[in-house]
Amino acid sequence: MTTAFRPRTLVLFVGDLLAFVLALWLSLFLRVFEAPSQMLFVAHLVPFSLLFVAWVAVFFIAGLYESRLLALARRALSTTLLAAQTFNLIIAALFFFFVPLFGIAPKTLLFIYLAVSFLLVLLWRAGIFPSLGMQKPEPVAVLGTGPELVEVLDALGAAHRPPITIVPAAPGVPAVSLASLYEEMFGRVLLSSVDDRWLADNLPRYTRTLYDPLKRAIDILIALPAGVISLIVYPFVALAIKLEDGGAVFIWQGRVGEGGRIVYMPKFRSMERNDTDLASLSHGTNRVTVVGRILRATRVDELPQLWSVVRGDLSLIGPRPELPSGVALYEKEIPYYGLRHLIKPGLSGWAYLNQYNDPHHGVAMEETRTKLSYDLYYLKHRSLVLDLTIALKTIAKLLTRRGV
């Protein structure tokens, strides 16, 4: 679940790039069975280098740099890799069609490259990389009890990870807490481990001297032009809403923001009634309009919230903001729920990507506990790299409409 840039991830990343370059040379050779000249190779390497950046992003989206997938069984790895490289081939074809600036128009070469690069990256990941010893299993003592331990063991077997021997703590045996192992495997904090000591160890990290202003600058640089461009669709959305029932185009919803402050965010109206009361939502009395279903499915209803990002009430990435009535209930029932309000909420977040039973509306206590565990993971580990990962995967999720 995690995508941290640890040494093994960096080595894997560099190896993938080298495999891409070598695959290009071999593809040029196989096309005419003659070694390509230096001039020919460089002429292809320049545009392909631009593609390598996009291809690595696709690998990130496909989860090929996530720690839990670094030890995929060869069959599962080959399936994921083939899908990613096929998508990369489509990106390359579109790139050379719409950006004819490099004097080359590879067609046959791209199909040769798909096969060669797939085999080379598979050889690198399934053959060479494991032999470097960076994934070598070692005895480890896992300290902890409870049902989560069974969940960890089940996941270890399902993911075909290298075996981790679970033994009582013993002298000379490296030890890892169940909470740490759980967090590493599932990308969320073990809520039963959150106590005063956890707060003392992790809350000092929630302020980032350099990260916070950089993130704010990125929010403005992206949200402002995106908000201006999105104005193009406003008249069409407004017309569709008005033609359906003649009601208001926008609604302003109060949500709990950073520090527990209530912030009001605009959205295109998607329901028949302008009711944001949690009790009404939980009983299903609000009905989504026909236009509203389309707006929600495409997330167009949230486009006005880009201006909330510009204003500073929201960030592009962060925990999704909740209704005040829901927060009041959750804070009574779920210990440390208020920790998620230490940082600014976002349009997309770690929980949004990873939780398949996300409680969109109404009271869902267990689902909200799970959501909090993802939010606390983000609070603990947030960085520009993690934000970029969330952004890329959000785009992929919206394009595939997976879980939307």
mmCIF file of N, CA and C in Angstrom, residues 157-222:
data_model
loop_
_atom_site.group_PDB
_atom_site.id
_atom_site.type_symbol
_atom_site.label_atom_id
_atom_site.label_comp_id
_atom_site.label_asym_id
_atom_site.label_seq_id
_atom_site.Cartn_x
_atom_site.Cartn_y
_atom_site.Cartn_z
ATOM 1 N N GLY A 157 0.043 -14.203 3.293
ATOM 2 C CA GLY A 157 -0.131 -15.359 2.435
ATOM 3 C C GLY A 157 -0.739 -14.984 1.102
ATOM 4 N N ALA A 158 -1.704 -14.070 1.124
ATOM 5 C CA ALA A 158 -2.402 -13.694 -0.108
ATOM 6 C C ALA A 158 -1.510 -12.936 -1.063
ATOM 7 N N ALA A 159 -0.582 -12.164 -0.530
ATOM 8 C CA ALA A 159 0.274 -11.331 -1.377
ATOM 9 C C ALA A 159 1.541 -12.047 -1.812
ATOM 10 N N HIS A 160 1.752 -13.281 -1.341
ATOM 11 C CA HIS A 160 2.941 -14.056 -1.704
ATOM 12 C C HIS A 160 4.224 -13.323 -1.329
ATOM 13 N N ARG A 161 4.205 -12.655 -0.191
ATOM 14 C CA ARG A 161 5.406 -11.965 0.240
ATOM 15 C C ARG A 161 6.405 -12.982 0.767
ATOM 16 N N PRO A 162 7.702 -12.599 0.879
ATOM 17 C CA PRO A 162 8.660 -13.482 1.527
ATOM 18 C C PRO A 162 8.180 -13.798 2.932
ATOM 19 N N PRO A 163 8.409 -15.012 3.416
ATOM 20 C CA PRO A 163 7.867 -15.407 4.719
ATOM 21 C C PRO A 163 8.455 -14.591 5.859
ATOM 22 N N ILE A 164 7.587 -14.184 6.780
ATOM 23 C CA ILE A 164 8.015 -13.519 8.005
ATOM 24 C C ILE A 164 7.661 -14.438 9.158
ATOM 25 N N THR A 165 8.643 -14.886 9.885
ATOM 26 C CA THR A 165 8.426 -15.799 10.993
ATOM 27 C C THR A 165 7.992 -15.025 12.221
ATOM 28 N N ILE A 166 6.859 -15.387 12.788
ATOM 29 C CA ILE A 166 6.346 -14.700 13.962
ATOM 30 C C ILE A 166 6.670 -15.538 15.189
ATOM 31 N N VAL A 167 7.517 -15.008 16.059
ATOM 32 C CA VAL A 167 8.011 -15.721 17.237
ATOM 33 C C VAL A 167 7.948 -14.795 18.436
ATOM 34 N N PRO A 168 8.017 -15.344 19.658
ATOM 35 C CA PRO A 168 8.121 -14.481 20.844
ATOM 36 C C PRO A 168 9.419 -13.688 20.794
ATOM 37 N N ALA A 169 9.412 -12.521 21.440
ATOM 38 C CA ALA A 169 10.617 -11.694 21.476
ATOM 39 C C ALA A 169 11.767 -12.479 22.074
ATOM 40 N N ALA A 170 12.930 -12.422 21.438
ATOM 41 C CA ALA A 170 14.094 -13.166 21.907
ATOM 42 C C ALA A 170 15.338 -12.331 21.681
ATOM 43 N N PRO A 171 16.371 -12.493 22.540
ATOM 44 C CA PRO A 171 17.610 -11.727 22.372
ATOM 45 C C PRO A 171 18.238 -12.002 21.011
ATOM 46 N N GLY A 172 18.676 -10.950 20.353
ATOM 47 C CA GLY A 172 19.351 -11.090 19.073
ATOM 48 C C GLY A 172 18.427 -11.184 17.881
ATOM 49 N N VAL A 173 17.134 -11.235 18.116
ATOM 50 C CA VAL A 173 16.176 -11.313 17.014
ATOM 51 C C VAL A 173 15.609 -9.923 16.751
ATOM 52 N N PRO A 174 15.753 -9.397 15.524
ATOM 53 C CA PRO A 174 15.176 -8.079 15.231
ATOM 54 C C PRO A 174 13.679 -8.079 15.532
ATOM 55 N N ALA A 175 13.200 -7.002 16.110
ATOM 56 C CA ALA A 175 11.796 -6.932 16.505
ATOM 57 C C ALA A 175 11.102 -5.784 15.791
ATOM 58 N N VAL A 176 9.869 -6.012 15.438
ATOM 59 C CA VAL A 176 9.037 -4.966 14.851
ATOM 60 C C VAL A 176 7.660 -5.064 15.495
ATOM 61 N N SER A 177 7.083 -3.941 15.804
ATOM 62 C CA SER A 177 5.764 -3.965 16.429
ATOM 63 C C SER A 177 4.707 -4.340 15.404
ATOM 64 N N LEU A 178 3.642 -4.953 15.887
ATOM 65 C CA LEU A 178 2.531 -5.292 15.006
ATOM 66 C C LEU A 178 1.972 -4.036 14.350
ATOM 67 N N ALA A 179 1.949 -2.934 15.108
ATOM 68 C CA ALA A 179 1.425 -1.673 14.567
ATOM 69 C C ALA A 179 2.240 -1.204 13.370
ATOM 70 N N SER A 180 3.575 -1.321 13.471
ATOM 71 C CA SER A 180 4.440 -0.889 12.367
ATOM 72 C C SER A 180 4.268 -1.786 11.145
ATOM 73 N N LEU A 181 4.201 -3.099 11.384
ATOM 74 C CA LEU A 181 4.032 -4.037 10.280
ATOM 75 C C LEU A 181 2.672 -3.840 9.606
ATOM 76 N N TYR A 182 1.649 -3.648 10.416
ATOM 77 C CA TYR A 182 0.299 -3.417 9.900
ATOM 78 C C TYR A 182 0.268 -2.159 9.038
ATOM 79 N N GLU A 183 0.911 -1.119 9.520
ATOM 80 C CA GLU A 183 0.953 0.154 8.795
ATOM 81 C C GLU A 183 1.682 0.009 7.470
ATOM 82 N N GLU A 184 2.786 -0.731 7.486
ATOM 83 C CA GLU A 184 3.571 -0.928 6.272
ATOM 84 C C GLU A 184 2.787 -1.714 5.226
ATOM 85 N N MET A 185 2.049 -2.718 5.681
ATOM 86 C CA MET A 185 1.363 -3.603 4.746
ATOM 87 C C MET A 185 0.072 -3.009 4.190
ATOM 88 N N PHE A 186 -0.680 -2.336 5.055
ATOM 89 C CA PHE A 186 -2.018 -1.895 4.658
ATOM 90 C C PHE A 186 -2.119 -0.403 4.386
ATOM 91 N N GLY A 187 -1.064 0.356 4.659
ATOM 92 C CA GLY A 187 -1.104 1.782 4.389
ATOM 93 C C GLY A 187 -2.077 2.532 5.268
ATOM 94 N N ARG A 188 -2.320 2.041 6.467
ATOM 95 C CA ARG A 188 -3.175 2.742 7.423
ATOM 96 C C ARG A 188 -2.710 2.454 8.840
ATOM 97 N N VAL A 189 -3.015 3.360 9.734
ATOM 98 C CA VAL A 189 -2.576 3.247 11.119
ATOM 99 C C VAL A 189 -3.479 2.273 11.869
ATOM 100 N N LEU A 190 -2.876 1.437 12.699
ATOM 101 C CA LEU A 190 -3.627 0.537 13.568
ATOM 102 C C LEU A 190 -4.227 1.366 14.702
ATOM 103 N N LEU A 191 -5.534 1.580 14.684
ATOM 104 C CA LEU A 191 -6.161 2.506 15.626
ATOM 105 C C LEU A 191 -5.981 2.073 17.074
ATOM 106 N N SER A 192 -5.892 0.769 17.313
ATOM 107 C CA SER A 192 -5.705 0.308 18.690
ATOM 108 C C SER A 192 -4.340 0.706 19.245
ATOM 109 N N SER A 193 -3.418 1.121 18.369
ATOM 110 C CA SER A 193 -2.087 1.546 18.822
ATOM 111 C C SER A 193 -2.023 3.045 19.090
ATOM 112 N N VAL A 194 -3.075 3.780 18.744
ATOM 113 C CA VAL A 194 -3.075 5.233 18.926
ATOM 114 C C VAL A 194 -3.404 5.554 20.384
ATOM 115 N N ASP A 195 -2.415 6.067 21.090
ATOM 116 C CA ASP A 195 -2.580 6.457 22.486
ATOM 117 C C ASP A 195 -1.716 7.686 22.734
ATOM 118 N N ASP A 196 -1.519 8.044 23.994
ATOM 119 C CA ASP A 196 -0.730 9.235 24.307
ATOM 120 C C ASP A 196 0.705 9.113 23.800
ATOM 121 N N ARG A 197 1.263 7.906 23.861
ATOM 122 C CA ARG A 197 2.638 7.718 23.376
ATOM 123 C C ARG A 197 2.693 7.910 21.862
ATOM 124 N N TRP A 198 1.690 7.388 21.162
ATOM 125 C CA TRP A 198 1.648 7.566 19.705
ATOM 126 C C TRP A 198 1.572 9.047 19.366
ATOM 127 N N LEU A 199 0.777 9.783 20.128
ATOM 128 C CA LEU A 199 0.657 11.219 19.895
ATOM 129 C C LEU A 199 1.995 11.916 20.095
ATOM 130 N N ALA A 200 2.704 11.536 21.167
ATOM 131 C CA ALA A 200 3.993 12.166 21.461
ATOM 132 C C ALA A 200 5.016 11.864 20.374
ATOM 133 N N ASP A 201 4.945 10.653 19.806
ATOM 134 C CA ASP A 201 5.924 10.250 18.784
ATOM 135 C C ASP A 201 5.618 10.845 17.416
ATOM 136 N N ASN A 202 4.342 11.081 17.122
ATOM 137 C CA ASN A 202 3.961 11.436 15.757
ATOM 138 C C ASN A 202 3.390 12.830 15.570
ATOM 139 N N LEU A 203 2.799 13.413 16.588
ATOM 140 C CA LEU A 203 2.221 14.744 16.415
ATOM 141 C C LEU A 203 3.247 15.817 16.094
ATOM 142 N N PRO A 204 4.483 15.749 16.648
ATOM 143 C CA PRO A 204 5.457 16.769 16.249
ATOM 144 C C PRO A 204 5.713 16.797 14.749
ATOM 145 N N ARG A 205 5.416 15.673 14.063
ATOM 146 C CA ARG A 205 5.667 15.604 12.624
ATOM 147 C C ARG A 205 4.588 16.311 11.803
ATOM 148 N N TYR A 206 3.459 16.651 12.463
ATOM 149 C CA TYR A 206 2.363 17.153 11.640
ATOM 150 C C TYR A 206 2.623 18.553 11.109
ATOM 151 N N THR A 207 3.621 19.242 11.652
ATOM 152 C CA THR A 207 4.033 20.519 11.060
ATOM 153 C C THR A 207 5.263 20.279 10.196
ATOM 154 N N ARG A 208 5.242 20.756 8.976
ATOM 155 C CA ARG A 208 6.359 20.598 8.051
ATOM 156 C C ARG A 208 6.795 21.997 7.619
ATOM 157 N N THR A 209 7.971 22.421 8.079
ATOM 158 C CA THR A 209 8.417 23.793 7.845
ATOM 159 C C THR A 209 8.490 24.128 6.367
ATOM 160 N N LEU A 210 9.032 23.231 5.553
ATOM 161 C CA LEU A 210 9.171 23.478 4.118
ATOM 162 C C LEU A 210 7.971 22.950 3.341
ATOM 163 N N TYR A 211 7.462 21.806 3.760
ATOM 164 C CA TYR A 211 6.389 21.137 3.025
ATOM 165 C C TYR A 211 5.114 21.973 2.958
ATOM 166 N N ASP A 212 4.688 22.525 4.085
ATOM 167 C CA ASP A 212 3.406 23.237 4.134
ATOM 168 C C ASP A 212 3.344 24.434 3.180
ATOM 169 N N PRO A 213 4.339 25.340 3.179
ATOM 170 C CA PRO A 213 4.262 26.455 2.215
ATOM 171 C C PRO A 213 4.400 26.002 0.768
ATOM 172 N N LEU A 214 5.200 24.968 0.520
ATOM 173 C CA LEU A 214 5.321 24.450 -0.843
ATOM 174 C C LEU A 214 3.991 23.867 -1.321
ATOM 175 N N LYS A 215 3.340 23.135 -0.443
ATOM 176 C CA LYS A 215 2.055 22.544 -0.814
ATOM 177 C C LYS A 215 1.029 23.633 -1.102
ATOM 178 N N ARG A 216 1.034 24.682 -0.294
ATOM 179 C CA ARG A 216 0.097 25.790 -0.517
ATOM 180 C C ARG A 216 0.365 26.462 -1.864
ATOM 181 N N ALA A 217 1.634 26.639 -2.193
ATOM 182 C CA ALA A 217 1.985 27.246 -3.479
ATOM 183 C C ALA A 217 1.521 26.366 -4.640
ATOM 184 N N ILE A 218 1.705 25.053 -4.501
ATOM 185 C CA ILE A 218 1.274 24.124 -5.550
ATOM 186 C C ILE A 218 -0.240 24.150 -5.687
ATOM 187 N N ASP A 219 -0.942 24.213 -4.553
ATOM 188 C CA ASP A 219 -2.407 24.297 -4.589
ATOM 189 C C ASP A 219 -2.869 25.480 -5.437
ATOM 190 N N ILE A 220 -2.262 26.638 -5.203
ATOM 191 C CA ILE A 220 -2.671 27.847 -5.928
ATOM 192 C C ILE A 220 -2.295 27.750 -7.405
ATOM 193 N N LEU A 221 -1.075 27.271 -7.682
ATOM 194 C CA LEU A 221 -0.600 27.191 -9.063
ATOM 195 C C LEU A 221 -1.444 26.243 -9.907
ATOM 196 N N ILE A 222 -2.024 25.225 -9.279
ATOM 197 C CA ILE A 222 -2.856 24.273 -10.019
ATOM 198 C C ILE A 222 -4.327 24.674 -9.994
#
